[in-house]
mmCIF file of C-alpha atoms in Angstrom:
data_model
loop_
_atom_site.group_PDB
_atom_site.id
_atom_site.type_symbol
_atom_site.label_atom_id
_atom_site.label_comp_id
_atom_site.label_asym_id
_atom_site.label_seq_id
_atom_site.Cartn_x
_atom_site.Cartn_y
_atom_site.Cartn_z
ATOM 1 C CA MET R 8 -126.940 -110.354 195.316
ATOM 2 C CA LYS R 9 -128.856 -113.050 192.947
ATOM 3 C CA LEU R 10 -129.810 -112.128 189.207
ATOM 4 C CA ILE R 11 -133.000 -114.000 188.235
ATOM 5 C CA VAL R 12 -133.418 -113.506 184.357
ATOM 6 C CA GLY R 13 -136.553 -114.787 182.439
ATOM 7 C CA LEU R 14 -136.499 -114.793 178.795
ATOM 8 C CA GLY R 15 -138.764 -114.060 176.273
ATOM 9 C CA ASN R 16 -140.063 -111.949 173.731
ATOM 10 C CA PRO R 17 -141.476 -108.416 174.422
ATOM 11 C CA GLY R 18 -144.700 -107.042 172.994
ATOM 12 C CA ASN R 19 -148.020 -108.055 173.091
ATOM 13 C CA ASN R 20 -147.904 -109.930 170.181
ATOM 14 C CA TYR R 21 -145.682 -112.464 172.014
ATOM 15 C CA ARG R 22 -147.172 -112.431 175.635
ATOM 16 C CA PHE R 23 -149.100 -115.345 175.744
ATOM 17 C CA THR R 24 -146.575 -117.673 173.294
ATOM 18 C CA LYS R 25 -144.389 -120.602 175.084
ATOM 19 C CA HIS R 26 -141.244 -118.751 174.319
ATOM 20 C CA ASN R 27 -142.353 -116.285 177.199
ATOM 21 C CA PHE R 28 -142.471 -118.797 179.969
ATOM 22 C CA GLY R 29 -139.252 -117.096 181.279
ATOM 23 C CA PHE R 30 -141.009 -113.680 181.793
ATOM 24 C CA TRP R 31 -144.420 -115.721 183.090
ATOM 25 C CA ILE R 32 -141.989 -116.850 185.887
ATOM 26 C CA VAL R 33 -140.117 -113.580 186.817
ATOM 27 C CA ASP R 34 -143.355 -111.970 186.507
ATOM 28 C CA ARG R 35 -144.830 -113.722 189.227
ATOM 29 C CA LEU R 36 -141.810 -113.692 191.251
ATOM 30 C CA VAL R 37 -141.963 -109.894 191.254
ATOM 31 C CA LYS R 38 -145.739 -109.839 192.118
ATOM 32 C CA LYS R 39 -145.163 -112.032 194.858
ATOM 33 C CA ARG R 40 -142.602 -109.925 196.407
ATOM 34 C CA SER R 41 -144.868 -106.606 195.878
ATOM 35 C CA LEU R 42 -142.189 -105.193 193.628
ATOM 36 C CA LYS R 43 -142.212 -102.941 190.446
ATOM 37 C CA TYR R 44 -140.509 -102.890 187.113
ATOM 38 C CA LYS R 45 -137.969 -100.112 186.112
ATOM 39 C CA ALA R 46 -136.143 -99.206 183.031
ATOM 40 C CA GLY R 47 -132.820 -100.196 183.529
ATOM 41 C CA LYS R 48 -129.254 -98.835 181.886
ATOM 42 C CA GLY R 49 -129.642 -101.380 179.003
ATOM 43 C CA ASP R 50 -131.942 -103.432 176.556
ATOM 44 C CA PHE R 51 -133.825 -104.640 180.034
ATOM 45 C CA VAL R 52 -136.474 -103.789 182.822
ATOM 46 C CA TYR R 53 -136.017 -104.970 186.299
ATOM 47 C CA ALA R 54 -136.899 -105.147 189.790
ATOM 48 C CA LYS R 55 -134.951 -105.438 193.090
ATOM 49 C CA ASP R 56 -135.238 -106.474 196.393
ATOM 50 C CA LYS R 57 -132.459 -106.606 199.393
ATOM 51 C CA GLU R 58 -131.626 -110.425 198.169
ATOM 52 C CA CYS R 59 -132.446 -110.387 194.150
ATOM 53 C CA LEU R 60 -132.389 -108.545 191.019
ATOM 54 C CA PHE R 61 -135.156 -109.841 188.609
ATOM 55 C CA ALA R 62 -134.968 -109.111 185.182
ATOM 56 C CA LYS R 63 -136.629 -109.148 181.735
ATOM 57 C CA PRO R 64 -134.411 -108.186 178.615
ATOM 58 C CA THR R 65 -136.437 -106.013 176.280
ATOM 59 C CA SER R 66 -135.194 -107.388 173.244
ATOM 60 C CA TYR R 67 -136.158 -110.783 171.695
ATOM 61 C CA VAL R 68 -134.929 -113.634 172.729
ATOM 62 C CA ASN R 69 -132.295 -114.225 170.069
ATOM 63 C CA ASN R 70 -130.396 -111.078 172.022
ATOM 64 C CA SER R 71 -130.855 -111.940 175.123
ATOM 65 C CA GLY R 72 -127.281 -112.539 176.154
ATOM 66 C CA ILE R 73 -126.899 -108.474 175.226
ATOM 67 C CA ALA R 74 -129.019 -107.278 178.262
ATOM 68 C CA ILE R 75 -127.321 -109.625 180.546
ATOM 69 C CA LYS R 76 -123.782 -108.613 179.724
ATOM 70 C CA GLN R 77 -125.300 -105.003 180.170
ATOM 71 C CA ILE R 78 -126.876 -105.926 183.558
ATOM 72 C CA LEU R 79 -123.373 -107.338 184.719
ATOM 73 C CA ASN R 80 -121.512 -104.622 183.834
ATOM 74 C CA TYR R 81 -123.796 -101.880 185.309
ATOM 75 C CA TYR R 82 -124.412 -104.183 188.752
ATOM 76 C CA ASP R 83 -120.320 -104.983 189.484
ATOM 77 C CA LYS R 84 -121.219 -106.685 192.668
ATOM 78 C CA ILE R 85 -123.434 -109.410 190.844
ATOM 79 C CA SER R 86 -121.084 -112.057 189.133
ATOM 80 C CA ILE R 87 -121.676 -114.850 186.942
ATOM 81 C CA ASN R 88 -121.922 -117.507 189.755
ATOM 82 C CA ASP R 89 -124.810 -115.434 190.858
ATOM 83 C CA ILE R 90 -127.145 -115.498 187.691
ATOM 84 C CA MET R 91 -130.122 -117.855 187.158
ATOM 85 C CA VAL R 92 -131.506 -117.863 183.738
ATOM 86 C CA ILE R 93 -135.095 -119.253 183.106
ATOM 87 C CA TYR R 94 -136.604 -120.123 179.763
ATOM 88 C CA ASP R 95 -138.796 -122.815 177.968
ATOM 89 C CA ASP R 96 -137.211 -125.898 176.634
ATOM 90 C CA ILE R 97 -138.692 -127.739 173.797
ATOM 91 C CA ASP R 98 -137.060 -130.957 174.581
ATOM 92 C CA ILE R 99 -138.401 -131.345 178.439
ATOM 93 C CA ASN R 100 -141.905 -132.383 178.765
ATOM 94 C CA LEU R 101 -144.586 -129.750 179.752
ATOM 95 C CA GLY R 102 -145.158 -130.161 183.553
ATOM 96 C CA ASN R 103 -140.716 -130.690 184.109
ATOM 97 C CA ILE R 104 -138.228 -128.348 185.199
ATOM 98 C CA ARG R 105 -134.601 -129.245 185.250
ATOM 99 C CA PHE R 106 -131.744 -126.894 186.976
ATOM 100 C CA LYS R 107 -128.580 -126.927 185.370
ATOM 101 C CA SER R 108 -125.363 -125.313 186.128
ATOM 102 C CA VAL R 109 -123.508 -125.821 183.082
ATOM 103 C CA GLY R 110 -123.799 -126.777 179.359
ATOM 104 C CA THR R 111 -124.502 -126.043 175.605
ATOM 105 C CA ALA R 112 -127.236 -124.092 174.341
ATOM 106 C CA GLY R 113 -129.128 -127.074 173.529
ATOM 107 C CA GLY R 114 -130.511 -125.119 170.375
ATOM 108 C CA HIS R 115 -131.921 -122.549 172.282
ATOM 109 C CA ASN R 116 -131.081 -119.055 170.479
ATOM 110 C CA GLY R 117 -131.434 -117.273 173.629
ATOM 111 C CA ILE R 118 -128.889 -119.532 175.374
ATOM 112 C CA LYS R 119 -126.525 -119.264 172.653
ATOM 113 C CA SER R 120 -126.743 -115.456 172.785
ATOM 114 C CA ILE R 121 -125.961 -115.876 176.396
ATOM 115 C CA ILE R 122 -123.169 -118.213 176.228
ATOM 116 C CA TYR R 123 -121.503 -115.724 173.385
ATOM 117 C CA GLN R 124 -121.839 -112.737 175.223
ATOM 118 C CA LEU R 125 -120.690 -114.016 178.971
ATOM 119 C CA GLU R 126 -118.046 -115.671 176.744
ATOM 120 C CA THR R 127 -118.846 -119.193 179.069
ATOM 121 C CA ASP R 128 -121.298 -121.766 179.433
ATOM 122 C CA ILE R 129 -120.849 -122.077 183.200
ATOM 123 C CA PHE R 130 -124.140 -120.271 184.466
ATOM 124 C CA ASN R 131 -127.128 -121.265 186.457
ATOM 125 C CA ARG R 132 -130.587 -121.962 184.333
ATOM 126 C CA LEU R 133 -133.729 -123.411 184.831
ATOM 127 C CA LYS R 134 -135.520 -124.921 181.791
ATOM 128 C CA ILE R 135 -139.114 -125.145 181.495
ATOM 129 C CA GLY R 136 -140.609 -127.880 179.599
ATOM 130 C CA ILE R 137 -142.961 -127.076 177.014
ATOM 131 C CA ALA R 138 -143.310 -130.461 174.824
ATOM 132 C CA THR R 139 -146.615 -131.737 174.444
ATOM 133 C CA ASN R 140 -148.243 -134.037 172.079
ATOM 134 C CA MET R 141 -149.209 -131.435 169.818
ATOM 135 C CA LYS R 142 -146.912 -131.189 166.544
ATOM 136 C CA MET R 143 -143.399 -129.440 167.912
ATOM 137 C CA ARG R 144 -141.814 -128.491 164.342
ATOM 138 C CA PRO R 145 -140.682 -126.546 163.072
ATOM 139 C CA SER R 146 -139.826 -125.411 166.152
ATOM 140 C CA GLU R 147 -139.733 -121.604 165.532
ATOM 141 C CA ASN R 148 -143.503 -122.093 164.968
ATOM 142 C CA TYR R 149 -144.510 -124.287 168.088
ATOM 143 C CA VAL R 150 -142.750 -121.901 170.569
ATOM 144 C CA LEU R 151 -144.561 -118.672 169.223
ATOM 145 C CA LYS R 152 -147.919 -119.983 169.573
ATOM 146 C CA PRO R 153 -149.709 -120.107 172.867
ATOM 147 C CA PHE R 154 -150.343 -122.981 174.708
ATOM 148 C CA PRO R 155 -154.205 -124.416 173.565
ATOM 149 C CA LYS R 156 -156.691 -123.808 176.520
ATOM 150 C CA LYS R 157 -156.855 -127.469 177.570
ATOM 151 C CA TYR R 158 -153.281 -126.850 179.413
ATOM 152 C CA LYS R 159 -153.825 -123.895 181.460
ATOM 153 C CA GLU R 160 -154.618 -125.902 184.252
ATOM 154 C CA ILE R 161 -150.686 -127.755 183.921
ATOM 155 C CA VAL R 162 -148.990 -124.333 183.008
ATOM 156 C CA LYS R 163 -150.555 -122.826 186.190
ATOM 157 C CA GLN R 164 -148.892 -125.754 188.067
ATOM 158 C CA VAL R 165 -145.947 -125.558 186.486
ATOM 159 C CA ILE R 166 -145.660 -121.797 187.167
ATOM 160 C CA ASP R 167 -146.680 -122.340 190.897
ATOM 161 C CA ASN R 168 -143.993 -125.278 191.001
ATOM 162 C CA THR R 169 -141.204 -123.252 189.156
ATOM 163 C CA ILE R 170 -141.870 -120.091 192.112
ATOM 164 C CA CYS R 171 -141.344 -123.229 194.744
ATOM 165 C CA GLY R 172 -137.901 -123.951 193.125
ATOM 166 C CA ILE R 173 -136.510 -120.939 192.687
ATOM 167 C CA ASN R 174 -137.148 -120.122 196.331
ATOM 168 C CA TYR R 175 -135.498 -123.118 197.372
ATOM 169 C CA TYR R 176 -132.349 -122.292 194.580
ATOM 170 C CA LEU R 177 -132.380 -119.191 196.352
ATOM 171 C CA ASP R 178 -132.409 -120.869 199.879
ATOM 172 C CA ARG R 179 -130.062 -123.887 199.116
ATOM 173 C CA GLY R 180 -128.081 -123.345 195.796
ATOM 174 C CA ILE R 181 -127.553 -124.939 192.293
ATOM 175 C CA THR R 182 -126.734 -128.576 193.655
ATOM 176 C CA GLU R 183 -129.319 -129.003 195.943
ATOM 177 C CA SER R 184 -132.002 -127.705 193.730
ATOM 178 C CA MET R 185 -131.133 -130.214 190.823
ATOM 179 C CA ASN R 186 -131.033 -133.214 193.312
ATOM 180 C CA LYS R 187 -134.498 -131.963 194.498
ATOM 181 C CA TYR R 188 -136.203 -130.733 190.928
ATOM 182 C CA ASN R 189 -134.608 -132.608 188.283
ATOM 183 C CA LYS R 190 -136.992 -135.926 187.440
ATOM 184 C CA LYS R 191 -137.109 -137.636 184.129
ATOM 185 C CA ASP R 192 -139.893 -136.654 181.850
ATOM 186 C CA GLU R 193 -142.879 -138.617 183.144
ATOM 187 C CA ASN R 194 -145.931 -137.096 180.896
ATOM 188 C CA ASN R 195 -145.905 -135.956 177.900
ATOM 189 C CA GLY R 196 -148.024 -132.607 178.708
ATOM 190 C CA GLU R 197 -151.362 -134.118 179.265
#
């Protein structure tokens, strides 16, 4: 069974912020599969079908690793090799996504927490570009604000493309997904 985790912050205050891109993707996957969230045995909610467990931590992004560790402890049939973490990346242009199978946190505190809790940086991830030509520093301010309305259409396209990417990953694995979807940044979110 695959574990698909979207990162984000709980609560209505954060619902539309850039930092919740991972939540938006998992919510769409759950909706497309006509599933419903349930409370998990820990700091997460989940929805499950025969092939995947979709999860969202209920703690803040910076503590995401705790929820993932709880999921792996509870569902012993899921291993680190079965994880896909979906999250926003301020160093990738809006419109682009990148699959990775290993790497540092790259300054993302949610990924730092996951690496710390799992004691490894070897797990699959899908980074969603959120960089635009807007002022992005300090990054804490940028990621905790919604996209302006002018980006609404491109955000919708990114969500659709990411859903296709996740489905491709579920069928073909991480290496083929990296080869198909990882492109150089071609735009600046405009």
